[in-house]
Amino acid sequence: MSAPDIERRAAAGVTASGRTLTGYVATFGTPADIGGFTERIAPGAFAATLASGRDVLALSDHDPKAVLGRTKSGSLTLREDAKGLHFTLQLPDTRAGNDLVALAQRNDLGGMSFGFVATEEAWEGDTRELRAVDLHEISVVQSWPAYSQTEVSLRSKPIEQGYAHFHIHRDNNFLWLELS
């Protein structure tokens, strides 16, 4: 049995003031130009993954060697609300975590991204709507996002309850977006 093709999408917006990242990995209904087609995420697209209790990782730039947190340990929390997929991530005292704190404090981070397999989608012309996805990971992105309407902020306290062209290519059973 082969591994699923995991797609990745990114989103922008980072501010800083501590070691806890919070914000939105994805926002619902926001169109993104994915290179050759437009994509939107439907409300509830992440619900099955969240209900399943799957261990979702937080990575730096989709690098499995740069783990920042995970839902299993509680260092990453994810929830859907009316706006999209919200996250809270306690950054570790590691090289990757410290680098991200420094970049966020300078407002140099590109945004957030997520790796997924689409389990339910609908097409209307050249527009793809993601209705359900199997979420594998979220990533802090140090470069360019595909979705520009999401938010990330770096906090010291816990919280209470124009696109460029992209090319998609396959590498080791992953689908990647590259800025051209």
PDB file of N, CA and C in Angstrom, residues 70-111:
ATOM      1  N   ARG A  70       2.636  19.055  18.933  1.00  0.00           N
ATOM      2  CA  ARG A  70       1.683  18.065  18.423  1.00  0.00           C
ATOM      3  C   ARG A  70       0.464  18.051  19.317  1.00  0.00           C
ATOM      4  N   THR A  71      -0.648  17.633  18.719  1.00  0.00           N
ATOM      5  CA  THR A  71      -1.895  17.597  19.485  1.00  0.00           C
ATOM      6  C   THR A  71      -1.847  16.551  20.582  1.00  0.00           C
ATOM      7  N   LYS A  72      -1.151  15.430  20.352  1.00  0.00           N
ATOM      8  CA  LYS A  72      -1.080  14.352  21.334  1.00  0.00           C
ATOM      9  C   LYS A  72      -0.495  14.826  22.663  1.00  0.00           C
ATOM     10  N   SER A  73       0.494  15.711  22.612  1.00  0.00           N
ATOM     11  CA  SER A  73       1.139  16.195  23.838  1.00  0.00           C
ATOM     12  C   SER A  73       0.430  17.397  24.443  1.00  0.00           C
ATOM     13  N   GLY A  74      -0.447  18.034  23.655  1.00  0.00           N
ATOM     14  CA  GLY A  74      -1.132  19.232  24.122  1.00  0.00           C
ATOM     15  C   GLY A  74      -0.381  20.523  23.820  1.00  0.00           C
ATOM     16  N   SER A  75       0.795  20.428  23.207  1.00  0.00           N
ATOM     17  CA  SER A  75       1.532  21.642  22.848  1.00  0.00           C
ATOM     18  C   SER A  75       0.911  22.332  21.632  1.00  0.00           C
ATOM     19  N   LEU A  76       0.071  21.630  20.905  1.00  0.00           N
ATOM     20  CA  LEU A  76      -0.697  22.182  19.778  1.00  0.00           C
ATOM     21  C   LEU A  76      -2.172  21.910  20.030  1.00  0.00           C
ATOM     22  N   THR A  77      -2.978  22.932  19.954  1.00  0.00           N
ATOM     23  CA  THR A  77      -4.434  22.747  20.014  1.00  0.00           C
ATOM     24  C   THR A  77      -5.045  23.321  18.739  1.00  0.00           C
ATOM     25  N   LEU A  78      -6.032  22.608  18.230  1.00  0.00           N
ATOM     26  CA  LEU A  78      -6.734  22.990  17.004  1.00  0.00           C
ATOM     27  C   LEU A  78      -8.227  22.982  17.269  1.00  0.00           C
ATOM     28  N   ARG A  79      -8.942  23.936  16.658  1.00  0.00           N
ATOM     29  CA  ARG A  79     -10.401  23.945  16.736  1.00  0.00           C
ATOM     30  C   ARG A  79     -10.957  24.698  15.532  1.00  0.00           C
ATOM     31  N   GLU A  80     -12.125  24.255  15.103  1.00  0.00           N
ATOM     32  CA  GLU A  80     -12.832  24.979  14.055  1.00  0.00           C
ATOM     33  C   GLU A  80     -13.790  25.953  14.712  1.00  0.00           C
ATOM     34  N   ASP A  81     -13.919  27.144  14.137  1.00  0.00           N
ATOM     35  CA  ASP A  81     -14.962  28.076  14.528  1.00  0.00           C
ATOM     36  C   ASP A  81     -15.573  28.628  13.237  1.00  0.00           C
ATOM     37  N   ALA A  82     -16.388  29.639  13.325  1.00  0.00           N
ATOM     38  CA  ALA A  82     -17.059  30.166  12.138  1.00  0.00           C
ATOM     39  C   ALA A  82     -16.080  30.744  11.117  1.00  0.00           C
ATOM     40  N   LYS A  83     -14.912  31.169  11.559  1.00  0.00           N
ATOM     41  CA  LYS A  83     -13.934  31.776  10.656  1.00  0.00           C
ATOM     42  C   LYS A  83     -13.060  30.752   9.943  1.00  0.00           C
ATOM     43  N   GLY A  84     -12.648  29.683  10.660  1.00  0.00           N
ATOM     44  CA  GLY A  84     -11.750  28.711  10.047  1.00  0.00           C
ATOM     45  C   GLY A  84     -11.131  27.777  11.059  1.00  0.00           C
ATOM     46  N   LEU A  85      -9.942  27.272  10.738  1.00  0.00           N
ATOM     47  CA  LEU A  85      -9.214  26.376  11.620  1.00  0.00           C
ATOM     48  C   LEU A  85      -8.255  27.202  12.471  1.00  0.00           C
ATOM     49  N   HIS A  86      -8.575  27.306  13.757  1.00  0.00           N
ATOM     50  CA  HIS A  86      -7.775  28.080  14.708  1.00  0.00           C
ATOM     51  C   HIS A  86      -6.766  27.168  15.389  1.00  0.00           C
ATOM     52  N   PHE A  87      -5.589  27.728  15.698  1.00  0.00           N
ATOM     53  CA  PHE A  87      -4.572  26.944  16.384  1.00  0.00           C
ATOM     54  C   PHE A  87      -3.932  27.760  17.499  1.00  0.00           C
ATOM     55  N   THR A  88      -3.400  27.050  18.481  1.00  0.00           N
ATOM     56  CA  THR A  88      -2.528  27.608  19.510  1.00  0.00           C
ATOM     57  C   THR A  88      -1.345  26.663  19.622  1.00  0.00           C
ATOM     58  N   LEU A  89      -0.134  27.205  19.540  1.00  0.00           N
ATOM     59  CA  LEU A  89       1.085  26.400  19.547  1.00  0.00           C
ATOM     60  C   LEU A  89       2.080  26.975  20.545  1.00  0.00           C
ATOM     61  N   GLN A  90       2.446  26.167  21.541  1.00  0.00           N
ATOM     62  CA  GLN A  90       3.485  26.535  22.492  1.00  0.00           C
ATOM     63  C   GLN A  90       4.830  26.185  21.844  1.00  0.00           C
ATOM     64  N   LEU A  91       5.620  27.191  21.479  1.00  0.00           N
ATOM     65  CA  LEU A  91       6.890  26.931  20.801  1.00  0.00           C
ATOM     66  C   LEU A  91       7.911  26.354  21.775  1.00  0.00           C
ATOM     67  N   PRO A  92       8.644  25.316  21.349  1.00  0.00           N
ATOM     68  CA  PRO A  92       9.637  24.680  22.223  1.00  0.00           C
ATOM     69  C   PRO A  92      10.918  25.518  22.312  1.00  0.00           C
ATOM     70  N   ASP A  93      11.702  25.236  23.350  1.00  0.00           N
ATOM     71  CA  ASP A  93      13.004  25.868  23.503  1.00  0.00           C
ATOM     72  C   ASP A  93      14.034  25.023  22.745  1.00  0.00           C
ATOM     73  N   THR A  94      13.899  25.040  21.416  1.00  0.00           N
ATOM     74  CA  THR A  94      14.794  24.317  20.511  1.00  0.00           C
ATOM     75  C   THR A  94      15.315  25.322  19.491  1.00  0.00           C
ATOM     76  N   ARG A  95      16.267  24.900  18.686  1.00  0.00           N
ATOM     77  CA  ARG A  95      16.780  25.808  17.646  1.00  0.00           C
ATOM     78  C   ARG A  95      15.643  26.277  16.732  1.00  0.00           C
ATOM     79  N   ALA A  96      14.813  25.342  16.266  1.00  0.00           N
ATOM     80  CA  ALA A  96      13.702  25.715  15.372  1.00  0.00           C
ATOM     81  C   ALA A  96      12.727  26.656  16.068  1.00  0.00           C
ATOM     82  N   GLY A  97      12.367  26.333  17.318  1.00  0.00           N
ATOM     83  CA  GLY A  97      11.437  27.182  18.066  1.00  0.00           C
ATOM     84  C   GLY A  97      12.008  28.566  18.313  1.00  0.00           C
ATOM     85  N   ASN A  98      13.267  28.637  18.723  1.00  0.00           N
ATOM     86  CA  ASN A  98      13.902  29.929  18.991  1.00  0.00           C
ATOM     87  C   ASN A  98      14.069  30.755  17.728  1.00  0.00           C
ATOM     88  N   ASP A  99      14.406  30.095  16.610  1.00  0.00           N
ATOM     89  CA  ASP A  99      14.504  30.810  15.336  1.00  0.00           C
ATOM     90  C   ASP A  99      13.159  31.427  14.949  1.00  0.00           C
ATOM     91  N   LEU A 100      12.078  30.681  15.146  1.00  0.00           N
ATOM     92  CA  LEU A 100      10.757  31.196  14.789  1.00  0.00           C
ATOM     93  C   LEU A 100      10.353  32.359  15.683  1.00  0.00           C
ATOM     94  N   VAL A 101      10.684  32.295  16.972  1.00  0.00           N
ATOM     95  CA  VAL A 101      10.403  33.422  17.867  1.00  0.00           C
ATOM     96  C   VAL A 101      11.127  34.672  17.357  1.00  0.00           C
ATOM     97  N   ALA A 102      12.409  34.535  17.024  1.00  0.00           N
ATOM     98  CA  ALA A 102      13.184  35.681  16.538  1.00  0.00           C
ATOM     99  C   ALA A 102      12.596  36.241  15.246  1.00  0.00           C
ATOM    100  N   LEU A 103      12.238  35.367  14.319  1.00  0.00           N
ATOM    101  CA  LEU A 103      11.661  35.828  13.051  1.00  0.00           C
ATOM    102  C   LEU A 103      10.293  36.479  13.267  1.00  0.00           C
ATOM    103  N   ALA A 104       9.480  35.901  14.135  1.00  0.00           N
ATOM    104  CA  ALA A 104       8.154  36.467  14.404  1.00  0.00           C
ATOM    105  C   ALA A 104       8.274  37.837  15.064  1.00  0.00           C
ATOM    106  N   GLN A 105       9.209  38.001  15.981  1.00  0.00           N
ATOM    107  CA  GLN A 105       9.391  39.291  16.642  1.00  0.00           C
ATOM    108  C   GLN A 105       9.794  40.376  15.655  1.00  0.00           C
ATOM    109  N   ARG A 106      10.485  40.000  14.593  1.00  0.00           N
ATOM    110  CA  ARG A 106      10.872  40.961  13.547  1.00  0.00           C
ATOM    111  C   ARG A 106       9.810  41.084  12.468  1.00  0.00           C
ATOM    112  N   ASN A 107       8.723  40.323  12.607  1.00  0.00           N
ATOM    113  CA  ASN A 107       7.647  40.311  11.613  1.00  0.00           C
ATOM    114  C   ASN A 107       8.136  39.764  10.274  1.00  0.00           C
ATOM    115  N   ASP A 108       9.012  38.742  10.315  1.00  0.00           N
ATOM    116  CA  ASP A 108       9.605  38.179   9.108  1.00  0.00           C
ATOM    117  C   ASP A 108       8.991  36.848   8.669  1.00  0.00           C
ATOM    118  N   LEU A 109       8.031  36.308   9.407  1.00  0.00           N
ATOM    119  CA  LEU A 109       7.436  35.032   9.009  1.00  0.00           C
ATOM    120  C   LEU A 109       6.412  35.242   7.906  1.00  0.00           C
ATOM    121  N   GLY A 110       6.312  34.247   7.012  1.00  0.00           N
ATOM    122  CA  GLY A 110       5.383  34.336   5.897  1.00  0.00           C
ATOM    123  C   GLY A 110       3.963  33.974   6.254  1.00  0.00           C
ATOM    124  N   GLY A 111       3.751  33.113   7.248  1.00  0.00           N
ATOM    125  CA  GLY A 111       2.409  32.714   7.621  1.00  0.00           C
ATOM    126  C   GLY A 111       2.338  31.276   8.075  1.00  0.00           C
TER     127      GLY A 111
END
